[in-house]
């Protein structure tokens, strides 16, 4: 059974009758994607707050839907785990390379048990995409260093080498032990040197992704030491993605916090797919989030609306936690 959090529900599903906050499928102004169940942006009014809900983000998502983009998103209170914003967060979908979080959890557990073997980069591990190991002369790295590369820059070569060392069966067993019913890492993180096509790398729901981050923050993934190590790796990230990137925080800043605002994210940018999950912290609140947008990407301008939608969510999260 999937992990269920406690705490009060701050955002609830919006009825499709009697409210215009979310329209029923087929109505004017309506659903974020065909068959979608929109949910209320958990409105919260605080003294000095500049607005309560996520109205700008919802309007951006609706515009994206009108352009045949499919959006799934969940934002939750980091303290309680209660949902604040939900759009098709229960839908299982491709999440690009975000499934690498399972590799990080497996690596952290092995490191905490005293294992730190050398990970050997083979020619088949070389992959297009982010990361520097493909450009280095060194063919071996310690387990901890390879995991740090994977977390810090989304290094696809490091991810492929770790996956080969662990095996897909071990990663599947790890996901099962964490009660993840829908989060699956299927193959290497990008196009391998020995493959002509990119595999459907991983899948999940925004509910499971955001709850996984929430449980890491609570020290519940394997044990507190393993959770803390994964979070340290995630906090070293050099690419914060579009949502956390909207905060204007220098990703290289120690602690990732400036003026009381900070955060971190795992991000995947693939052809026709953008997916991100992470945390945004502020003086008034902290949230965890997961978002995925799939769309038809045919030229350099195809992703502009997606970029704007992700940034809008980031700006509203900044407003919410400030």
XYZ file of N, CA, C and O in Angstrom, residues 60-252:
772
model
N -2.371 29.701 -16.121
C -1.308 29.273 -17.035
C -1.502 27.821 -17.450
O -1.337 27.465 -18.628
N -1.872 26.960 -16.497
C -2.093 25.552 -16.808
C -3.276 25.391 -17.774
O -3.230 24.555 -18.683
N -4.328 26.176 -17.577
C -5.489 26.100 -18.463
C -5.119 26.530 -19.880
O -5.570 25.929 -20.861
N -4.305 27.570 -19.992
C -3.844 27.996 -21.309
C -2.994 26.918 -21.960
O -3.106 26.652 -23.163
N -2.158 26.268 -21.182
C -1.340 25.185 -21.711
C -2.217 24.040 -22.200
O -1.935 23.425 -23.237
N -3.301 23.761 -21.474
C -4.211 22.690 -21.882
C -4.879 23.027 -23.206
O -5.087 22.143 -24.049
N -5.219 24.302 -23.385
C -5.832 24.705 -24.644
C -4.867 24.537 -25.818
O -5.285 24.463 -26.969
N -3.582 24.480 -25.515
C -2.570 24.248 -26.540
C -2.161 22.776 -26.589
O -1.079 22.438 -27.067
N -3.037 21.910 -26.071
C -2.849 20.448 -26.121
C -1.645 19.972 -25.324
O -1.006 18.969 -25.676
N -1.337 20.664 -24.245
C -0.306 20.210 -23.324
C -0.970 19.511 -22.142
O -2.062 19.897 -21.729
N -0.317 18.508 -21.617
C -0.878 17.753 -20.500
C -0.072 18.054 -19.238
O 1.133 17.858 -19.194
N -0.799 18.523 -18.223
C -0.176 18.997 -16.993
C -0.608 18.128 -15.821
O -1.793 17.816 -15.669
N 0.364 17.728 -14.996
C 0.078 17.097 -13.708
C 0.904 17.828 -12.656
O 2.092 18.087 -12.887
N 0.293 18.159 -11.529
C 1.034 18.913 -10.517
C 0.465 18.647 -9.136
O -0.737 18.393 -8.980
N 1.335 18.675 -8.160
C 0.917 18.623 -6.758
C 1.869 19.499 -5.951
O 3.088 19.404 -6.105
N 1.279 20.331 -5.106
C 2.027 21.128 -4.140
C 1.474 20.794 -2.766
O 0.251 20.783 -2.573
N 2.355 20.513 -1.814
C 1.922 20.115 -0.476
C 2.663 20.912 0.591
O 3.800 21.349 0.383
N 2.008 21.074 1.727
C 2.626 21.690 2.894
C 3.741 20.777 3.389
O 3.515 19.599 3.661
N 4.953 21.315 3.510
C 6.090 20.474 3.889
C 6.007 20.026 5.341
O 6.558 18.989 5.708
N 5.299 20.778 6.182
C 5.189 20.403 7.588
C 4.206 19.267 7.794
O 4.471 18.324 8.549
N 3.051 19.348 7.110
C 1.992 18.363 7.342
C 1.818 17.358 6.219
O 1.220 16.303 6.413
N 2.313 17.691 5.029
C 2.074 16.842 3.871
C 0.734 17.072 3.224
O 0.407 16.442 2.214
N -0.071 17.973 3.760
C -1.409 18.221 3.223
C -1.323 18.918 1.868
O -0.505 19.819 1.676
N -2.161 18.518 0.907
C -2.097 19.115 -0.431
C -2.622 20.544 -0.454
O -3.621 20.863 0.179
N -1.937 21.381 -1.201
C -2.332 22.770 -1.404
C -2.833 23.019 -2.821
O -3.697 23.864 -3.041
N -2.258 22.306 -3.769
C -2.640 22.447 -5.176
C -2.529 21.086 -5.836
O -1.503 20.409 -5.692
N -3.589 20.691 -6.545
C -3.593 19.387 -7.188
C -4.210 19.501 -8.573
O -5.309 20.037 -8.721
N -3.517 18.989 -9.553
C -4.053 18.866 -10.905
C -3.609 17.517 -11.450
O -2.413 17.292 -11.660
N -4.537 16.611 -11.603
C -4.236 15.277 -12.136
C -3.006 14.646 -11.481
O -2.192 13.987 -12.144
N -2.869 14.840 -10.178
C -1.686 14.338 -9.484
C -1.697 12.829 -9.311
O -0.683 12.245 -8.918
N -2.819 12.193 -9.612
C -2.952 10.741 -9.485
C -2.630 10.014 -10.784
O -2.594 8.778 -10.823
N -2.402 10.751 -11.880
C -2.200 10.143 -13.195
C -0.765 9.630 -13.322
O 0.194 10.373 -13.079
N -0.618 8.370 -13.692
C 0.713 7.796 -13.929
C 1.208 8.273 -15.288
O 0.513 8.146 -16.295
N 2.398 8.840 -15.327
C 2.909 9.385 -16.578
C 4.429 9.333 -16.600
O 5.086 9.091 -15.586
N 4.988 9.559 -17.772
C 6.434 9.602 -17.929
C 6.987 10.820 -17.184
O 6.414 11.903 -17.226
N 8.124 10.641 -16.518
C 8.734 11.734 -15.756
C 10.192 11.939 -16.146
O 10.992 12.468 -15.369
N 10.550 11.518 -17.367
C 11.922 11.709 -17.818
C 12.903 10.986 -16.915
O 12.714 9.828 -16.558
N 13.949 11.693 -16.505
C 14.996 11.082 -15.688
C 14.799 11.291 -14.195
O 15.704 11.016 -13.412
N 13.620 11.766 -13.772
C 13.404 11.979 -12.337
C 13.464 10.684 -11.543
O 13.684 10.699 -10.333
N 13.302 9.555 -12.219
C 13.424 8.277 -11.536
C 14.808 8.051 -10.951
O 15.008 7.110 -10.172
N 15.759 8.928 -11.300
C 17.106 8.794 -10.723
C 17.106 8.963 -9.214
O 18.079 8.595 -8.548
N 16.028 9.505 -8.652
C 15.970 9.626 -7.201
C 16.035 8.252 -6.544
O 16.563 8.114 -5.434
N 15.540 7.219 -7.227
C 15.649 5.863 -6.689
C 17.102 5.405 -6.656
O 17.524 4.713 -5.726
N 17.878 5.788 -7.671
C 19.309 5.472 -7.661
C 20.009 6.158 -6.503
O 20.892 5.572 -5.848
N 19.624 7.409 -6.231
C 20.250 8.143 -5.124
C 19.925 7.501 -3.782
O 20.787 7.416 -2.902
N 18.699 7.040 -3.617
C 18.321 6.384 -2.364
C 19.093 5.081 -2.186
O 19.608 4.788 -1.101
N 19.197 4.298 -3.256
C 19.952 3.044 -3.187
C 21.423 3.323 -2.876
O 22.039 2.645 -2.027
N 22.004 4.331 -3.534
C 23.407 4.669 -3.295
C 23.626 5.150 -1.869
O 24.615 4.775 -1.215
N 22.712 5.980 -1.369
C 22.854 6.500 -0.007
C 22.787 5.386 1.024
O 23.555 5.376 2.000
N 21.876 4.439 0.823
C 21.766 3.332 1.770
C 23.051 2.513 1.790
O 23.554 2.140 2.864
N 23.602 2.242 0.624
C 24.841 1.456 0.572
C 26.001 2.225 1.214
O 26.822 1.638 1.926
N 26.072 3.538 0.961
C 27.132 4.343 1.576
C 27.000 4.345 3.096
O 28.004 4.227 3.824
N 25.795 4.478 3.608
C 25.585 4.512 5.047
C 25.876 3.171 5.694
O 26.139 3.094 6.895
N 25.844 2.100 4.905
C 26.207 0.777 5.417
C 27.697 0.497 5.250
O 28.147 -0.625 5.437
N 28.461 1.528 4.870
C 29.908 1.390 4.774
C 30.425 0.947 3.435
O 31.625 0.690 3.283
N 29.550 0.850 2.445
C 29.982 0.443 1.108
C 30.333 1.690 0.297
O 29.575 2.643 0.261
N 31.485 1.675 -0.353
C 31.862 2.771 -1.233
C 32.778 2.248 -2.338
O 33.915 2.702 -2.505
N 32.268 1.291 -3.119
C 33.109 0.673 -4.151
C 33.384 1.639 -5.299
O 32.734 2.684 -5.436
N 34.340 1.269 -6.129
C 34.624 2.042 -7.330
C 33.578 1.707 -8.402
O 33.287 0.540 -8.658
N 33.013 2.734 -8.986
C 32.078 2.574 -10.089
C 32.845 2.811 -11.378
O 33.451 3.878 -11.567
N 32.844 1.823 -12.252
C 33.619 1.882 -13.485
C 32.722 2.347 -14.625
O 31.646 1.788 -14.854
N 33.157 3.378 -15.310
C 32.429 3.870 -16.485
C 32.805 3.031 -17.697
O 33.962 2.971 -18.094
N 31.795 2.380 -18.293
C 32.020 1.614 -19.505
C 31.515 2.404 -20.707
O 30.742 3.358 -20.560
N 31.935 2.006 -21.888
C 31.565 2.760 -23.088
C 30.055 2.822 -23.274
O 29.518 3.821 -23.750
N 29.358 1.758 -22.882
C 27.904 1.737 -23.043
C 27.200 2.695 -22.090
O 26.023 2.997 -22.280
N 27.890 3.172 -21.055
C 27.286 4.100 -20.103
C 27.266 5.532 -20.624
O 26.495 6.362 -20.131
N 28.136 5.842 -21.586
C 28.201 7.192 -22.115
C 26.859 7.576 -22.715
O 26.237 6.791 -23.427
N 26.411 8.795 -22.398
C 25.064 9.191 -22.798
C 25.017 10.668 -23.121
O 25.730 11.483 -22.539
N 24.150 11.009 -24.073
C 23.851 12.407 -24.333
C 23.159 12.990 -23.110
O 22.539 12.273 -22.326
N 23.241 14.285 -22.964
C 22.523 14.921 -21.868
C 23.460 15.587 -20.892
O 24.667 15.729 -21.139
N 22.924 16.004 -19.741
C 23.725 16.761 -18.775
C 24.784 15.904 -18.101
O 24.717 14.683 -18.106
N 25.741 16.594 -17.486
C 26.770 15.898 -16.727
C 28.153 16.090 -17.328
O 28.308 16.368 -18.519
N 29.152 15.899 -16.488
C 30.535 16.123 -16.927
C 31.354 14.847 -17.034
O 32.439 14.868 -17.621
N 30.856 13.726 -16.488
C 31.698 12.526 -16.486
C 32.004 12.074 -17.905
O 33.070 11.531 -18.181
N 31.099 12.315 -18.834
C 31.343 11.926 -20.220
C 32.528 12.682 -20.819
O 33.099 12.256 -21.829
N 32.917 13.809 -20.194
C 34.014 14.624 -20.700
C 35.317 14.424 -19.913
O 36.349 15.002 -20.285
N 35.266 13.650 -18.846
C 36.446 13.441 -18.017
C 37.265 12.249 -18.522
O 36.720 11.300 -19.096
N 38.566 12.287 -18.281
C 39.426 11.161 -18.666
C 39.292 9.997 -17.689
O 39.497 8.851 -18.069
N 38.947 10.290 -16.450
C 38.887 9.264 -15.409
C 37.716 8.323 -15.659
O 36.571 8.758 -15.840
N 37.996 7.011 -15.628
C 36.954 6.009 -15.879
C 36.348 5.434 -14.609
O 35.390 4.660 -14.681
N 36.906 5.767 -13.455
C 36.370 5.227 -12.199
C 36.120 6.357 -11.215
O 36.873 7.327 -11.138
N 35.039 6.204 -10.471
C 34.700 7.111 -9.377
C 34.179 6.271 -8.228
O 33.634 5.175 -8.440
N 34.319 6.767 -7.019
C 33.710 6.067 -5.894
C 32.195 6.143 -6.011
O 31.645 7.018 -6.698
N 31.525 5.225 -5.356
C 30.062 5.227 -5.348
C 29.529 6.583 -4.897
O 28.619 7.145 -5.530
N 30.087 7.141 -3.823
C 29.610 8.410 -3.300
C 29.820 9.543 -4.296
O 28.955 10.412 -4.458
N 30.958 9.542 -4.981
C 31.232 10.612 -5.940
C 30.332 10.497 -7.168
O 29.863 11.507 -7.704
N 30.095 9.280 -7.635
C 29.207 9.092 -8.785
C 27.791 9.547 -8.440
O 27.106 10.192 -9.254
N 27.337 9.230 -7.223
C 26.009 9.667 -6.795
C 25.939 11.181 -6.664
O 24.923 11.803 -7.001
N 27.031 11.790 -6.182
C 27.061 13.248 -6.065
C 26.964 13.901 -7.436
O 26.286 14.924 -7.603
N 27.634 13.323 -8.445
C 27.518 13.843 -9.803
C 26.089 13.711 -10.313
O 25.555 14.622 -10.956
N 25.478 12.574 -10.047
C 24.113 12.340 -10.504
C 23.150 13.339 -9.884
O 22.290 13.896 -10.570
N 23.292 13.580 -8.588
C 22.391 14.507 -7.905
C 22.700 15.948 -8.268
O 21.785 16.760 -8.485
N 23.988 16.288 -8.349
C 24.369 17.673 -8.523
C 24.107 18.228 -9.903
O 23.751 19.397 -10.050
N 24.289 17.390 -10.937
C 24.129 17.883 -12.299
C 23.239 17.002 -13.159
O 23.136 17.227 -14.368
N 22.613 15.998 -12.552
C 21.805 15.073 -13.341
C 22.652 14.294 -14.326
O 22.196 13.981 -15.435
N 23.876 13.980 -13.956
C 24.847 13.363 -14.849
C 24.331 12.018 -15.362
O 24.252 11.034 -14.626
N 23.986 11.984 -16.657
C 23.398 10.770 -17.213
C 24.390 9.614 -17.281
O 24.022 8.458 -17.097
N 25.649 9.919 -17.564
C 26.650 8.852 -17.604
C 26.819 8.225 -16.224
O 26.892 6.993 -16.093
N 26.878 9.058 -15.192
C 26.975 8.539 -13.828
C 25.747 7.712 -13.482
O 25.847 6.652 -12.849
N 24.586 8.187 -13.888
C 23.357 7.446 -13.612
C 23.343 6.093 -14.286
O 22.954 5.083 -13.676
N 23.768 6.035 -15.535
C 23.811 4.756 -16.243
C 24.802 3.789 -15.603
O 24.544 2.588 -15.496
N 25.949 4.312 -15.167
C 26.949 3.456 -14.522
C 26.432 2.919 -13.193
O 26.632 1.741 -12.858
N 25.751 3.771 -12.438
C 25.182 3.319 -11.165
C 24.087 2.285 -11.395
O 24.006 1.282 -10.677
N 23.253 2.522 -12.401
C 22.175 1.572 -12.680
C 22.741 0.218 -13.077
O 22.241 -0.828 -12.653
N 23.805 0.211 -13.873
C 24.421 -1.053 -14.251
C 25.014 -1.750 -13.027
O 24.945 -2.974 -12.890
N 25.599 -0.968 -12.108
C 26.195 -1.561 -10.912
C 25.130 -2.132 -9.977
O 25.336 -3.193 -9.374
N 23.998 -1.437 -9.859
C 22.943 -1.886 -8.943
C 22.049 -2.945 -9.574
O 21.653 -3.908 -8.914
N 21.697 -2.740 -10.832
C 20.745 -3.609 -11.514
C 19.320 -3.110 -11.345
O 18.944 -2.605 -10.285
N 18.524 -3.257 -12.387
C 17.131 -2.805 -12.338
C 16.333 -3.542 -11.272
O 15.434 -2.977 -10.649
N 16.656 -4.820 -11.052
C 15.910 -5.585 -10.050
C 16.096 -4.989 -8.653
O 15.147 -4.914 -7.871
N 17.318 -4.555 -8.337
C 17.559 -3.944 -7.025
C 16.785 -2.642 -6.877
O 16.253 -2.343 -5.801
N 16.712 -1.866 -7.945
C 15.979 -0.597 -7.889
C 14.491 -0.856 -7.745
O 13.793 -0.159 -6.996
N 13.989 -1.881 -8.436
C 12.570 -2.226 -8.306
C 12.257 -2.691 -6.886
O 11.213 -2.343 -6.311
N 13.176 -3.483 -6.300
C 12.991 -3.936 -4.923
C 13.008 -2.763 -3.965
O 12.229 -2.706 -3.009
N 13.892 -1.803 -4.216
C 13.963 -0.609 -3.372
C 12.643 0.165 -3.435
O 12.110 0.583 -2.404
N 12.112 0.354 -4.641
C 10.841 1.078 -4.778
C 9.722 0.361 -4.045
O 8.895 0.985 -3.372
N 9.703 -0.960 -4.145
C 8.678 -1.738 -3.461
C 8.810 -1.604 -1.950
O 7.806 -1.477 -1.237
N 10.043 -1.593 -1.447
C 10.250 -1.468 -0.004
C 9.806 -0.112 0.520
O 9.475 0.033 1.696
N 9.780 0.878 -0.358
C 9.332 2.224 0.021
C 7.841 2.413 -0.217
O 7.329 3.525 -0.074
N 7.160 1.338 -0.604
C 5.714 1.353 -0.842
C 5.344 2.296 -1.979
O 4.296 2.958 -1.939
N 6.193 2.335 -2.997
C 5.919 3.141 -4.184
C 5.275 2.241 -5.223
O 5.932 1.385 -5.812
N 4.006 2.436 -5.454
C 3.279 1.569 -6.374
C 3.457 1.984 -7.832
O 3.351 1.160 -8.732
N 3.679 3.269 -8.073
C 3.667 3.791 -9.437
C 4.996 4.383 -9.888
O 5.116 4.807 -11.029
N 5.981 4.457 -8.999
C 7.265 5.052 -9.347
C 8.219 3.961 -9.801
O 8.588 3.078 -9.023
N 8.620 4.029 -11.080
C 9.404 2.963 -11.696
C 10.529 3.579 -12.511
O 10.314 4.523 -13.279
N 11.736 3.055 -12.337
C 12.864 3.375 -13.210
C 13.001 2.220 -14.177
O 13.233 1.084 -13.770
N 12.853 2.519 -15.469
C 12.776 1.452 -16.459
C 14.082 1.161 -17.178
O 14.313 0.053 -17.652
N 14.903 2.199 -17.339
C 16.103 2.003 -18.151
C 17.088 3.117 -17.845
O 16.861 3.931 -16.954
N 18.176 3.164 -18.629
C 19.189 4.191 -18.458
C 18.610 5.583 -18.586
O 17.520 5.783 -19.118
N 19.366 6.576 -18.129
C 18.822 7.918 -17.996
C 18.767 8.707 -19.292
O 18.150 9.756 -19.352
N 19.405 8.243 -20.334
C 19.349 8.957 -21.596
C 19.776 7.997 -22.689
O 19.959 6.814 -22.446
N 19.933 8.531 -23.872
C 20.350 7.682 -24.973
C 21.744 7.136 -24.704
O 22.707 7.866 -24.554
N 21.844 5.833 -24.663
C 23.141 5.195 -24.456
C 23.908 5.172 -25.772
O 23.327 5.281 -26.848
N 25.207 5.021 -25.638
C 26.040 4.974 -26.837
C 25.682 3.787 -27.724
O 25.886 3.827 -28.938
N 25.146 2.711 -27.125
C 24.847 1.506 -27.895
C 23.371 1.406 -28.274
O 22.895 0.350 -28.654
N 22.635 2.522 -28.146
C 21.209 2.488 -28.437
C 20.847 3.620 -29.389
O 21.326 4.745 -29.254
N 19.995 3.324 -30.353
C 19.611 4.353 -31.308
C 18.446 5.201 -30.867
O 18.151 6.221 -31.481
N 17.760 4.797 -29.823
C 16.598 5.561 -29.375
C 16.645 5.715 -27.866
O 17.252 4.920 -27.159
N 15.976 6.768 -27.380
C 15.902 7.003 -25.943
C 14.737 6.214 -25.359
O 13.623 6.264 -25.867
N 14.999 5.473 -24.327
C 13.950 4.676 -23.697
C 13.015 5.558 -22.881
O 13.347 6.691 -22.538
N 11.816 5.049 -22.603
C 10.923 5.699 -21.640
C 11.542 5.455 -20.263
O 11.410 4.390 -19.682
N 12.232 6.457 -19.754
C 13.155 6.239 -18.649
C 12.448 5.870 -17.357
O 12.771 4.881 -16.712
N 11.500 6.685 -16.925
C 10.840 6.424 -15.646
C 9.431 6.992 -15.657
O 9.070 7.831 -16.492
N 8.646 6.527 -14.706
C 7.263 6.984 -14.604
C 6.904 7.113 -13.135
O 7.517 6.498 -12.257
N 5.875 7.909 -12.867
C 5.370 8.062 -11.512
C 4.096 8.892 -11.569
O 3.597 9.231 -12.644
N 3.566 9.205 -10.403
C 2.509 10.193 -10.268
C 3.076 11.367 -9.479
O 4.047 11.221 -8.737
N 2.462 12.537 -9.642
C 2.933 13.694 -8.885
C 2.664 13.513 -7.393
O 3.398 14.045 -6.553
N 1.652 12.727 -7.054
C 1.405 12.424 -5.648
C 2.579 11.671 -5.045
O 3.116 12.040 -4.000
N 3.021 10.592 -5.716
C 4.115 9.803 -5.159
C 5.423 10.581 -5.139
O 6.196 10.474 -4.181
N 5.685 11.365 -6.191
C 6.932 12.119 -6.213
C 6.986 13.140 -5.077
O 7.987 13.258 -4.374
N 5.901 13.896 -4.899
C 5.907 14.917 -3.848
C 5.938 14.269 -2.463
O 6.603 14.772 -1.553
N 5.256 13.144 -2.290
C 5.288 12.460 -0.997
C 6.663 11.864 -0.730
O 7.100 11.798 0.434
N 7.366 11.440 -1.783
C 8.719 10.912 -1.604
C 9.643 12.013 -1.071
O 10.433 11.783 -0.146
N 9.540 13.207 -1.639
C 10.331 14.339 -1.146
C 9.937 14.662 0.297
O 10.795 14.915 1.153
N 8.642 14.655 0.576
C 8.151 14.950 1.931
C 8.710 13.953 2.941
O 9.159 14.323 4.029
N 8.716 12.679 2.571
C 9.221 11.656 3.474
C 10.736 11.761 3.653
O 11.256 11.492 4.738
N 11.453 12.163 2.601
C 12.890 12.413 2.760
C 13.127 13.514 3.783
O 13.999 13.398 4.655
N 12.355 14.578 3.696
C 12.515 15.701 4.618
C 12.213 15.294 6.054
O 12.768 15.857 6.999
N 11.357 14.328 6.238
C 11.002 13.841 7.569
C 11.941 12.730 8.057
O 11.780 12.213 9.152
N 12.923 12.361 7.234
C 13.857 11.313 7.621
C 13.259 9.921 7.582
O 13.770 9.008 8.250
N 12.218 9.721 6.771
C 11.498 8.450 6.760
C 11.906 7.517 5.622
O 11.387 6.397 5.537
N 12.775 7.955 4.726
C 13.194 7.091 3.626
C 14.379 6.245 4.087
O 15.487 6.744 4.275
N 14.126 4.987 4.320
C 15.042 3.986 4.884
C 15.310 4.305 6.348
O 14.891 3.571 7.243
N 16.030 5.403 6.616
C 16.273 5.846 7.988
C 16.745 7.298 7.924
O 17.039 7.812 6.827
N 16.843 7.984 9.045
C 17.227 9.410 9.002
C 18.580 9.672 8.352
O 18.746 10.689 7.662
N 19.563 8.783 8.547
C 20.883 9.011 7.971
C 20.852 8.908 6.446
O 21.489 9.707 5.745
N 20.142 7.912 5.940
C 20.025 7.768 4.484
C 19.272 8.962 3.902
O 19.686 9.549 2.895
N 18.186 9.358 4.542
C 17.421 10.509 4.060
C 18.281 11.760 4.039
O 18.267 12.534 3.076
N 19.065 11.966 5.110
C 19.912 13.161 5.198
C 20.975 13.175 4.111
O 21.282 14.229 3.539
N 21.550 12.017 3.800
C 22.577 11.964 2.756
C 21.968 12.300 1.400
O 22.569 13.066 0.608
N 20.792 11.751 1.106
C 20.132 12.073 -0.165
C 19.856 13.571 -0.255
O 20.085 14.202 -1.290
N 19.373 14.161 0.833
C 19.081 15.595 0.828
C 20.341 16.427 0.642
O 20.313 17.474 -0.026
N 21.463 16.004 1.219
C 22.721 16.734 1.002
C 23.101 16.695 -0.469
O 23.541 17.707 -1.045
N 22.964 15.530 -1.089
C 23.268 15.436 -2.514
C 22.337 16.326 -3.327
O 22.782 17.046 -4.222
N 21.041 16.286 -3.024
C 20.088 17.101 -3.775
C 20.377 18.588 -3.597
O 20.217 19.380 -4.530
N 20.807 18.965 -2.402
C 21.091 20.367 -2.127
C 22.310 20.893 -2.859
O 22.521 22.110 -2.916
N 23.107 19.998 -3.452
C 24.302 20.422 -4.184
C 24.005 20.718 -5.642
O 24.915 21.044 -6.404
N 22.741 20.605 -6.036
C 22.376 20.710 -7.443
C 22.780 22.031 -8.080
O 22.572 23.105 -7.509
N 23.376 21.948 -9.280
C 23.794 23.148 -10.003
C 22.706 23.672 -10.928
O 22.790 24.806 -11.401
N 21.685 22.859 -11.204
C 20.571 23.299 -12.049
C 19.288 23.177 -11.250
O 18.798 22.072 -11.004
N 18.703 24.310 -10.820
C 17.532 24.238 -9.949
C 16.224 24.004 -10.671
O 15.183 23.866 -10.031
N 16.234 23.947 -12.008
C 14.991 23.816 -12.739
C 14.279 25.150 -12.858
O 14.742 26.184 -12.362
N 13.124 25.140 -13.497
C 12.396 26.380 -13.758
C 11.597 26.847 -12.563
O 11.433 28.053 -12.360
N 11.063 25.918 -11.755
C 10.234 26.313 -10.612
C 11.108 26.954 -9.536
O 10.911 28.113 -9.154
N 12.089 26.236 -9.026
C 12.978 26.786 -8.008
C 13.846 27.891 -8.604
O 14.199 28.859 -7.922
N 14.161 27.799 -9.890
C 14.942 28.838 -10.534
C 14.265 30.193 -10.495
O 14.934 31.235 -10.520
N 12.935 30.206 -10.420
C 12.202 31.466 -10.360
C 12.426 32.210 -9.051
O 12.120 33.405 -8.951
N 12.964 31.526 -8.039
C 13.219 32.174 -6.755
C 14.385 33.144 -6.830
O 14.531 34.010 -5.962
N 15.232 32.992 -7.843
C 16.389 33.857 -7.975
C 17.513 33.530 -7.019
O 18.394 34.358 -6.786
N 17.503 32.324 -6.459
C 18.541 31.903 -5.512
C 19.698 31.283 -6.271
O 19.501 30.469 -7.183
N 20.901 31.657 -5.927
C 22.092 31.089 -6.541
C 22.200 29.625 -6.138
O 22.344 29.316 -4.954
N 22.143 28.693 -7.112
C 22.211 27.268 -6.744
C 23.532 26.890 -6.097
O 23.617 25.879 -5.410
N 24.578 27.696 -6.297
C 25.869 27.390 -5.680
C 26.017 27.960 -4.285
O 27.012 27.717 -3.612
